[in-house]
PDB file of C-alpha atoms and ligand atoms in Angstrom:
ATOM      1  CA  UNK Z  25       4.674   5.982  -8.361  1.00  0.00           C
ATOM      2  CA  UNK Z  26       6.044   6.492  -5.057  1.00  0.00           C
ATOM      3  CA  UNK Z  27       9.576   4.691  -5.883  1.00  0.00           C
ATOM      4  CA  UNK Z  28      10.746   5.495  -9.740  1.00  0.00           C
ATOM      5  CA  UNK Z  29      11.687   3.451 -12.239  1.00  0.00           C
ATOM      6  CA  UNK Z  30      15.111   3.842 -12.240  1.00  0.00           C
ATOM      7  CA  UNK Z  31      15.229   3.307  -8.043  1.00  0.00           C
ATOM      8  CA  UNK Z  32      14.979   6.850  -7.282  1.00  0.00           C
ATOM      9  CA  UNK Z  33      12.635   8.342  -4.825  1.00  0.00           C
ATOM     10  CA  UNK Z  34       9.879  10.308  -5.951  1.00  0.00           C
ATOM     11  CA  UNK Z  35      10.587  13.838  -5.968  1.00  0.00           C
ATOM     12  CA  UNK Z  36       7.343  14.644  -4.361  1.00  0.00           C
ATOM     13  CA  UNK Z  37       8.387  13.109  -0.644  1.00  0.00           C
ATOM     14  CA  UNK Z  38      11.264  15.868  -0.132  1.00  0.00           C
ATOM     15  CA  UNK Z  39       8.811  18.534   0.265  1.00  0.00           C
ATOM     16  CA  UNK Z  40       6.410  16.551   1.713  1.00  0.00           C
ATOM     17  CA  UNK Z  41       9.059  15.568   4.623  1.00  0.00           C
ATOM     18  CA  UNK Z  42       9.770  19.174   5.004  1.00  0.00           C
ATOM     19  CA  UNK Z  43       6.555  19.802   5.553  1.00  0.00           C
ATOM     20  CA  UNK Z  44       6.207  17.879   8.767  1.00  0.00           C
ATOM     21  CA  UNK Z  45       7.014  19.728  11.940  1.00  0.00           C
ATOM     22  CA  UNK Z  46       9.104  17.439  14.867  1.00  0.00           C
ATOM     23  CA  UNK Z  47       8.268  18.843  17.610  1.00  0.00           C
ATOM     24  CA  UNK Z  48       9.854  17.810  21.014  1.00  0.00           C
ATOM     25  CA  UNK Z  49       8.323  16.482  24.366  1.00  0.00           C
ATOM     26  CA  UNK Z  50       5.047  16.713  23.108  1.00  0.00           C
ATOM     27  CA  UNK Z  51       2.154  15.399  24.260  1.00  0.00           C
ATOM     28  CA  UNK Z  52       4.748  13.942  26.864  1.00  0.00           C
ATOM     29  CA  UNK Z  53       8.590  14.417  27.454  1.00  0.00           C
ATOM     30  CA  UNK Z  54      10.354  12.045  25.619  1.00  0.00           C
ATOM     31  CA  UNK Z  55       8.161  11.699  22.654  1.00  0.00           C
ATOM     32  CA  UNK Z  56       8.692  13.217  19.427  1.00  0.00           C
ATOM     33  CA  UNK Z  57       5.825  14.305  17.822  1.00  0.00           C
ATOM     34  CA  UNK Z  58       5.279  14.361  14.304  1.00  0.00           C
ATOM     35  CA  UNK Z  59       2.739  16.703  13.202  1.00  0.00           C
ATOM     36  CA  UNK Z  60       1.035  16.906   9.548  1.00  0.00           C
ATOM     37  CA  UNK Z  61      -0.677  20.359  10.266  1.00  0.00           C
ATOM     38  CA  UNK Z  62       2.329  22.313   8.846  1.00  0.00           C
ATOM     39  CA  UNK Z  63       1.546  20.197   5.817  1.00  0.00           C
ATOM     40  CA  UNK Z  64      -1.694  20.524   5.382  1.00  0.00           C
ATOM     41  CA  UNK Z  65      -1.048  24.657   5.346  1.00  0.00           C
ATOM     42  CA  UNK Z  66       0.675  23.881   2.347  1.00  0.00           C
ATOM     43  CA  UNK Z  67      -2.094  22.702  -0.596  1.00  0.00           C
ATOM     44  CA  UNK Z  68       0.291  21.900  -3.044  1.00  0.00           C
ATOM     45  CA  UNK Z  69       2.325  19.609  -0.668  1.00  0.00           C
ATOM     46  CA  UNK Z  70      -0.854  18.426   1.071  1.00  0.00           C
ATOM     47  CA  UNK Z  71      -2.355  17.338  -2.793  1.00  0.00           C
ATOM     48  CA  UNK Z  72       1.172  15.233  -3.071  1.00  0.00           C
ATOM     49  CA  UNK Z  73       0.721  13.796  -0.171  1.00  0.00           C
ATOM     50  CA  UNK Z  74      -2.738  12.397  -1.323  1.00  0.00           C
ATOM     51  CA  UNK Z  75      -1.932  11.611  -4.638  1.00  0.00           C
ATOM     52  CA  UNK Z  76       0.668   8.988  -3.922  1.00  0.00           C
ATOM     53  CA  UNK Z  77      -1.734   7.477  -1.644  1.00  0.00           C
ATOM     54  CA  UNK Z  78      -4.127   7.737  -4.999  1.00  0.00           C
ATOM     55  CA  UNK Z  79      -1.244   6.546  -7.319  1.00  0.00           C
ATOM     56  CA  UNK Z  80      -0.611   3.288  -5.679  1.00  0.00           C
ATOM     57  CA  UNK Z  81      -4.034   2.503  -5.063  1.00  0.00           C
ATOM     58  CA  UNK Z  82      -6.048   3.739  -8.541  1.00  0.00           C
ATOM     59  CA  UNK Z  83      -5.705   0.615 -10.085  1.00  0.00           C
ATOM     60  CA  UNK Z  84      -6.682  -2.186  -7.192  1.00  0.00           C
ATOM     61  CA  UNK Z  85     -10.080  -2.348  -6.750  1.00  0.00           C
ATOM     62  CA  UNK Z  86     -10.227  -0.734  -3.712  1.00  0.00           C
ATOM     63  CA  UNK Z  87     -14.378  -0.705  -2.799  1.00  0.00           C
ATOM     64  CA  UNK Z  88     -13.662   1.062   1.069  1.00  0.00           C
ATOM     65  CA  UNK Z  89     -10.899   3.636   2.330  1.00  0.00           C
ATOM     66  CA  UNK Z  90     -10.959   2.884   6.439  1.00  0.00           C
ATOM     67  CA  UNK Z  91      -9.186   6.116   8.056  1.00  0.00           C
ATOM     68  CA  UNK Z  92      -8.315   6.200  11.930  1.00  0.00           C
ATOM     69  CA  UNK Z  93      -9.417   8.756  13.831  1.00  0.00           C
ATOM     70  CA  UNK Z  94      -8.585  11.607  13.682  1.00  0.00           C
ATOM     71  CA  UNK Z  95      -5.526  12.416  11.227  1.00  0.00           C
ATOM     72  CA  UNK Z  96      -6.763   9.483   9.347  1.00  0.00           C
ATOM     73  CA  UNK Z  97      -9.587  11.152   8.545  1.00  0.00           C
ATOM     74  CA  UNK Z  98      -7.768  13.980   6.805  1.00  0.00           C
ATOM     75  CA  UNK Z  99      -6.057  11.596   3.958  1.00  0.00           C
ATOM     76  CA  UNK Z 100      -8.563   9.016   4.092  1.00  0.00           C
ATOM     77  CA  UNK Z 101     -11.396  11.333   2.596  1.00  0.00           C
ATOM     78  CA  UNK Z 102     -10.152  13.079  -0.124  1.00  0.00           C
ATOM     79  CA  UNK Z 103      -8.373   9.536  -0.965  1.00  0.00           C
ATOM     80  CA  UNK Z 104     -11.781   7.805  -1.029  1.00  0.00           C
ATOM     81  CA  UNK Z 105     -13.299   9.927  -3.435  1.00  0.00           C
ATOM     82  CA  UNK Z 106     -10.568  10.038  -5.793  1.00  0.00           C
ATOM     83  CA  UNK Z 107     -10.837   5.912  -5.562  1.00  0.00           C
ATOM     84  CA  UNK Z 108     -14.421   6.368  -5.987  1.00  0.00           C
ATOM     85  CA  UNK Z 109     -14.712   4.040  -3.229  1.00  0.00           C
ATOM     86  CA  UNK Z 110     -16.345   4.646   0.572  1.00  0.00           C
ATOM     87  CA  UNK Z 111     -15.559   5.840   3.376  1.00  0.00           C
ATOM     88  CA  UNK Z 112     -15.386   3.869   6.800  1.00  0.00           C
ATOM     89  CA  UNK Z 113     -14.513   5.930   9.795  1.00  0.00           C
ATOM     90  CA  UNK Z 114     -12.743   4.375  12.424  1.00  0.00           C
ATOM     91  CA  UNK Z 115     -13.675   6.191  15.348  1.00  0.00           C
ATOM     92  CA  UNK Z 116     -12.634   6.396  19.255  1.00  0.00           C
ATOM     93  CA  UNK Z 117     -14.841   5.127  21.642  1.00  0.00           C
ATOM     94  CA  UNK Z 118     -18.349   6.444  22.170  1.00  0.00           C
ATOM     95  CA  UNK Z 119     -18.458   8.614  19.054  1.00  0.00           C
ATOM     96  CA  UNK Z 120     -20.845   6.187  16.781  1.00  0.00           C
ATOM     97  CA  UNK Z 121     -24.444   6.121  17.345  1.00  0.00           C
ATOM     98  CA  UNK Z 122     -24.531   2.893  15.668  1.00  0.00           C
ATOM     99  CA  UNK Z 123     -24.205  -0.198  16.629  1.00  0.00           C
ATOM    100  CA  UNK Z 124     -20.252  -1.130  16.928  1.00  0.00           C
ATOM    101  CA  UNK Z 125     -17.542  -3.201  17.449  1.00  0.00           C
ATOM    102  CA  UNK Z 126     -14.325  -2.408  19.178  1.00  0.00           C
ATOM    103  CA  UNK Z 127     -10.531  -3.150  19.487  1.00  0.00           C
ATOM    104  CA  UNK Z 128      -8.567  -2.134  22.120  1.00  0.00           C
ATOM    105  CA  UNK Z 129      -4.531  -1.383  21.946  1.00  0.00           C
ATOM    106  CA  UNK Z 130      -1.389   0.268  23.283  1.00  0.00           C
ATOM    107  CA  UNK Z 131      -0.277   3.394  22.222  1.00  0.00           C
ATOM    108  CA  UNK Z 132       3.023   5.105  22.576  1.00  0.00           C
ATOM    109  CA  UNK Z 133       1.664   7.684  24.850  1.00  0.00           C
ATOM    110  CA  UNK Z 134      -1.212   5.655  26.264  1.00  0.00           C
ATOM    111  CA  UNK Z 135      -3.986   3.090  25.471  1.00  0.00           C
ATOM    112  CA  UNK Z 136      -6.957   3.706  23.450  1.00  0.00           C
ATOM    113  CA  UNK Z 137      -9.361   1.708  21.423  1.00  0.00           C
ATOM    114  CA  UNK Z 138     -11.098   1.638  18.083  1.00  0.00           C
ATOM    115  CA  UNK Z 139     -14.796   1.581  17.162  1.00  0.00           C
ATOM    116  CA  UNK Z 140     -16.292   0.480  13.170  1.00  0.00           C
ATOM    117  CA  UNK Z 141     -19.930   0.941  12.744  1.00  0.00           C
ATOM    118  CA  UNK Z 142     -21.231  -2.663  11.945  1.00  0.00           C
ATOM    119  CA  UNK Z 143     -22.861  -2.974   8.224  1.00  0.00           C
ATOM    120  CA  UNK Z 144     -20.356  -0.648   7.349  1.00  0.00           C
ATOM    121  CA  UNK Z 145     -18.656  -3.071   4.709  1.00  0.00           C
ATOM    122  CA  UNK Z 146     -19.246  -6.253   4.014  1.00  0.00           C
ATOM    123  CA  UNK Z 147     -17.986  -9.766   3.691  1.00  0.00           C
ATOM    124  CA  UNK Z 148     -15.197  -9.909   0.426  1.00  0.00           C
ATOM    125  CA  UNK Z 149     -14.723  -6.220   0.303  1.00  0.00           C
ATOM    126  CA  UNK Z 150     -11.388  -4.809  -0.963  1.00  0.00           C
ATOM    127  CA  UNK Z 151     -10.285  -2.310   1.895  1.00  0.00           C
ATOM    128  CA  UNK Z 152      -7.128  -0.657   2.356  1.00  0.00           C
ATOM    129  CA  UNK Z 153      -6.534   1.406   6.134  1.00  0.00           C
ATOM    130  CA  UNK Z 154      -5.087   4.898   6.435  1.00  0.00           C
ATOM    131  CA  UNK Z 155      -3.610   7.011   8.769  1.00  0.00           C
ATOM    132  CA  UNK Z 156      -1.293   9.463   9.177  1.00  0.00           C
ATOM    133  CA  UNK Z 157       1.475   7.622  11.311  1.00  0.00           C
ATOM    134  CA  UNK Z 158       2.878   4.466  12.287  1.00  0.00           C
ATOM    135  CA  UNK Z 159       4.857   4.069  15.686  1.00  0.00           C
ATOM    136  CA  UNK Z 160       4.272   0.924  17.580  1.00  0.00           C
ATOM    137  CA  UNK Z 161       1.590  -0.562  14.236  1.00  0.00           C
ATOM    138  CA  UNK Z 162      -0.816  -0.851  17.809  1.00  0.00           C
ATOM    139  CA  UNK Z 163      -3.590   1.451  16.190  1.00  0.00           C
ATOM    140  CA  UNK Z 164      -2.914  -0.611  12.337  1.00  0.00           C
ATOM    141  CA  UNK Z 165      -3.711  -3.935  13.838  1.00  0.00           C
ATOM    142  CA  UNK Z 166      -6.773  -2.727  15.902  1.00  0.00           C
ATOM    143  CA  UNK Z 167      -7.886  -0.958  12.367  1.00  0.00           C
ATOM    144  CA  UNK Z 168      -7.099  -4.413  11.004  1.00  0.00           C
ATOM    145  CA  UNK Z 169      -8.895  -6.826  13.367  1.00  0.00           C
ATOM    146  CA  UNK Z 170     -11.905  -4.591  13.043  1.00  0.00           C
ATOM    147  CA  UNK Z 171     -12.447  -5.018   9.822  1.00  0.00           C
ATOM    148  CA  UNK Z 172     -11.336  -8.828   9.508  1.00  0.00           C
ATOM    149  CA  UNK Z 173     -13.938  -9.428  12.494  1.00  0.00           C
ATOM    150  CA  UNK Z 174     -16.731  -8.641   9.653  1.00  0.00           C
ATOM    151  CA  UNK Z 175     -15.099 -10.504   7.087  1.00  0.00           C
ATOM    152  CA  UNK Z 176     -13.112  -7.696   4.966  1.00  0.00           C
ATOM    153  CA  UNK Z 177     -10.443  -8.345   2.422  1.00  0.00           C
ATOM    154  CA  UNK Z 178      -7.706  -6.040   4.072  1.00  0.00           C
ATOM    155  CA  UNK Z 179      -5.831  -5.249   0.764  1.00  0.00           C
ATOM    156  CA  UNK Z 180      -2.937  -2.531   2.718  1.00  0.00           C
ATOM    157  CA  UNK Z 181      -1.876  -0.441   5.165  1.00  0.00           C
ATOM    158  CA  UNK Z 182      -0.782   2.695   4.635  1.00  0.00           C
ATOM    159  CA  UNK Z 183       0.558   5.849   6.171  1.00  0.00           C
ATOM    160  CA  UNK Z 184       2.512   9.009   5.398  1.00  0.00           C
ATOM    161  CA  UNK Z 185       4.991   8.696   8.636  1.00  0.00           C
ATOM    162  CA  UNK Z 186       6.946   5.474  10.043  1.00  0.00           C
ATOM    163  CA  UNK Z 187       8.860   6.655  13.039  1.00  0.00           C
ATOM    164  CA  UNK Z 188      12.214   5.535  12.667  1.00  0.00           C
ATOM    165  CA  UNK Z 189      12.840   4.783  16.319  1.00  0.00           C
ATOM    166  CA  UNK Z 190      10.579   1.753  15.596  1.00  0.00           C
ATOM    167  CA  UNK Z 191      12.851   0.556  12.906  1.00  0.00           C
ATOM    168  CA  UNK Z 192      13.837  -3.419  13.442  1.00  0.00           C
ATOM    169  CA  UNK Z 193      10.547  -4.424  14.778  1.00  0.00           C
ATOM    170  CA  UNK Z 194       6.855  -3.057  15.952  1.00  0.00           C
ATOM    171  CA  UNK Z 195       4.398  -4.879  18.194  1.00  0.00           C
ATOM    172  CA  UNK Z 196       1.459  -6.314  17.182  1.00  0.00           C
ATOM    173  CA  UNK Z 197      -0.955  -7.751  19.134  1.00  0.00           C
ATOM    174  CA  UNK Z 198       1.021  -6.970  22.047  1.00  0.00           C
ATOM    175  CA  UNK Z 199       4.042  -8.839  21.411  1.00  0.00           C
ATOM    176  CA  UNK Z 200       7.172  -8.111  19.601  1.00  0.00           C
ATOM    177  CA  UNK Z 201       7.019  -9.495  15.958  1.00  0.00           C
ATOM    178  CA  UNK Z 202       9.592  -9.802  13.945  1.00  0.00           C
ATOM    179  CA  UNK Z 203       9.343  -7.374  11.124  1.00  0.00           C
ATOM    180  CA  UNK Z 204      12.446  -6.086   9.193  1.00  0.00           C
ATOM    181  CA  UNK Z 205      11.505  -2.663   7.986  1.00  0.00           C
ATOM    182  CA  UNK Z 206      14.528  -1.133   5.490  1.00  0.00           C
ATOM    183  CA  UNK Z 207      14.043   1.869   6.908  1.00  0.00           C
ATOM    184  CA  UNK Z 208      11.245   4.831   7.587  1.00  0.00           C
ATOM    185  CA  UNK Z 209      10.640   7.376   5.070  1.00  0.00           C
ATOM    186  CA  UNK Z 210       7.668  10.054   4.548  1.00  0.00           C
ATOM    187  CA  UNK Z 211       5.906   7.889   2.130  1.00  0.00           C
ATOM    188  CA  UNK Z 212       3.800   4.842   2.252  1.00  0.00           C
ATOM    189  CA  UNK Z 213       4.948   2.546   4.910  1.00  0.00           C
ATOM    190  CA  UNK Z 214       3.278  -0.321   4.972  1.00  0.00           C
ATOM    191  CA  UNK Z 215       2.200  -3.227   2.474  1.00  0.00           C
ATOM    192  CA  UNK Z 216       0.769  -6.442   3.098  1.00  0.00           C
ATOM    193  CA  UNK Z 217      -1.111  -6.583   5.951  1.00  0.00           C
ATOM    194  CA  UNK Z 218      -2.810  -9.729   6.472  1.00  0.00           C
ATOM    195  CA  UNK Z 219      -4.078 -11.156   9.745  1.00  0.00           C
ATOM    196  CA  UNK Z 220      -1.581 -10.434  12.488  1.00  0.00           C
ATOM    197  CA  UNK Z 221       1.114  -9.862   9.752  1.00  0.00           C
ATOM    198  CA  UNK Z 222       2.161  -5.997   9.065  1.00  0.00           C
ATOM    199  CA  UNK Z 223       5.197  -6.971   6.017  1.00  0.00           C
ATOM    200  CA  UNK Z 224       7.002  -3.785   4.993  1.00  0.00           C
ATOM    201  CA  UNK Z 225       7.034  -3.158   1.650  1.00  0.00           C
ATOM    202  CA  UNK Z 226      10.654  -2.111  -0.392  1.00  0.00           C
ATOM    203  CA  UNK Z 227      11.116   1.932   0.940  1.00  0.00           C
ATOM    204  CA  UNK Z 228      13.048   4.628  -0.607  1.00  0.00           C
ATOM    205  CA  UNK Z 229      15.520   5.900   1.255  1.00  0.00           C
ATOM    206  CA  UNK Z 230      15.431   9.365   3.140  1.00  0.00           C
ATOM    207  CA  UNK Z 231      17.373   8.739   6.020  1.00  0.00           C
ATOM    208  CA  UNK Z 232      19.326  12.047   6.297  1.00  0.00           C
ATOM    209  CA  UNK Z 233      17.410  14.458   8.371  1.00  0.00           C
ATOM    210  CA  UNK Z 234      16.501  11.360  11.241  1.00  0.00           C
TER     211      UNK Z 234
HETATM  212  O1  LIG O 429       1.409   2.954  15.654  1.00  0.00           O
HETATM  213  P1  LIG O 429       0.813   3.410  16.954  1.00  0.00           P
HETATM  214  O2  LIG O 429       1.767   3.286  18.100  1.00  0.00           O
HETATM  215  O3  LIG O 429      -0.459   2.709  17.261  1.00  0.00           O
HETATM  216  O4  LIG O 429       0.500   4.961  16.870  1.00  0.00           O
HETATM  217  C1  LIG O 429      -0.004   5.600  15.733  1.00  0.00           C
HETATM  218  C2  LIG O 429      -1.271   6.364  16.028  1.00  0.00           C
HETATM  219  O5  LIG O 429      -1.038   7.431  16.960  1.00  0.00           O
HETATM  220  C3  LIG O 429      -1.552   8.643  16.431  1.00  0.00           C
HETATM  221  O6  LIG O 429      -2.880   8.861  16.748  1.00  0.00           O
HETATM  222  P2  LIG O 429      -3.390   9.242  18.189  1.00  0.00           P
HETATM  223  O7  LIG O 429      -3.811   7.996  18.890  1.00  0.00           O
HETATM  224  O8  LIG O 429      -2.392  10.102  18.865  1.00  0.00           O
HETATM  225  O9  LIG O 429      -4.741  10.004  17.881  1.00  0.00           O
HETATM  226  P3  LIG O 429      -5.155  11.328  17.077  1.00  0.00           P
HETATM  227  O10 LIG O 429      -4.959  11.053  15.604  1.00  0.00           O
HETATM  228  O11 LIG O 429      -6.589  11.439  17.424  1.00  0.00           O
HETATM  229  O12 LIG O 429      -4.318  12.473  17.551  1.00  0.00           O
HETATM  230  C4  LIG O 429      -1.424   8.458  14.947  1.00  0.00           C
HETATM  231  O13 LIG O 429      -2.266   9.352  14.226  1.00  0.00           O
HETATM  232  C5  LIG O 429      -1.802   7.020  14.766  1.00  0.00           C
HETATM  233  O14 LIG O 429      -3.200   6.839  14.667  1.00  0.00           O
HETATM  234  N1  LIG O 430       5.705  10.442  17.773  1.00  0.00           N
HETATM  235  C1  LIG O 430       4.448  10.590  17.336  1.00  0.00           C
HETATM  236  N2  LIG O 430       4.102  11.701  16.647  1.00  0.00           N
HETATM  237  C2  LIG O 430       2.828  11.858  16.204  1.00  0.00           C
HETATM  238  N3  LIG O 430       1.874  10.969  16.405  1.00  0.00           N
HETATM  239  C3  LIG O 430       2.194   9.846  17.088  1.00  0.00           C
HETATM  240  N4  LIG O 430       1.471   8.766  17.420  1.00  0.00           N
HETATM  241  C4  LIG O 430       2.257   7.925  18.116  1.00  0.00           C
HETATM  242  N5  LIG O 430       3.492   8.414  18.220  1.00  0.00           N
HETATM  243  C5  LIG O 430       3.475   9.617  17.586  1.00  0.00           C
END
């Protein structure tokens, strides 16, 4: 479990916030970029990182992992197998040779949209979304609307990173909502997404280094 018992904060998230590299003005100045490939040079820390995504989710009845392109991919995959449940990429445009659908939305260096190969789950399944980061939930709600649009059950949301300089709100849709996130941590970040809802979820506290 990712928050203990007795209230305390799984010991696993210290290393595994060490293990992401800040790195200034990158891919633009002003933006602080949070990068997982420091972490996943460390297996042991990369593994934790996995396994609370595996903890929280062993027991729901999870049928499809959806992971965003492209860090997505890298928890989303090793997390689907240990579910025993599939694997739906969400991919940037023109990269299925399928037929699609597609969500646009802003990001906080840019716009982009999504792409889900239709037929890839169906109506009533249990699906939970991963990626590596939240900063504006813009990429989440795409990832969201996708799969609603074919009728999945979209159980969570769930990333490693919530940038703190998000705390208080994050837009969805486009607009400001008004979500009250306790505060950002390197753990799971998000629970109860439904519809055009993102609800944070109860977080541990590792405030220090921000
Ligand atoms: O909450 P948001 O404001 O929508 O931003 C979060 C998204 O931004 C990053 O991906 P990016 O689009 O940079 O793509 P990449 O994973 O291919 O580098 C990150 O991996 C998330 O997918
Ligand atoms: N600050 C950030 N670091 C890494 N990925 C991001 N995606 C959006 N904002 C980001």
């Amino acid at each position: 479990m990712v928050e203990e018992e007795n209230g305390g904060v799984d010991p696993r998230l210290q290393a595994i916030k060490a293990a992401i590299r800040v790195v200034p003005h990158f891919p633009k100045p002003g933006i602080m970029f949070n990068d997982i490939t420091t972490l996943l040079l460390r297996p042991k820390v990369f593994k934790d990182a996995v396994e609370i995504f595996v903890d929280r989710y062993r027991d729901m009845n999870i049928s499809a992992v959806a992971g965003v392109e492209a860090r997505g991919f890298i928890f989303g995959t090793p997390l689907a197998l240990a579910l025993g449940a599939k694997f739906i990429p969400l991919r940037k445009p023109k990269k299925l040779p399928g037929e699609v659908i597609s969500e646009s939305y802003v990001l906080e260096y840019g716009t982009d949209s999504l792409e889900m190969h239709l037929g890839s789950v169906n109506q009533g399944e249990r699906v939970i979304v991963i990626d590596d980061l939240v900063a504006t939930g813009g990429t989440l709600c795409a990832a969201i609307k996708l799969l609603e649009r074919v009728g999945a059950d979209v159980i969570e949301c769930a990333c490693l990173i919530g940038l703190p300089k998000f705390k208080g709100g994050c837009w969805l849709h486009g607009k400001p909502e008004d979500v009250s996130w306790e505060t950002f941590t390197y753990k799971l970040v998000i629970q109860g997404c439904k519809g055009d809802k993102i609800i944070a979820g109860k977080q541990p506290r590792l405030d220090e280094a921000w």
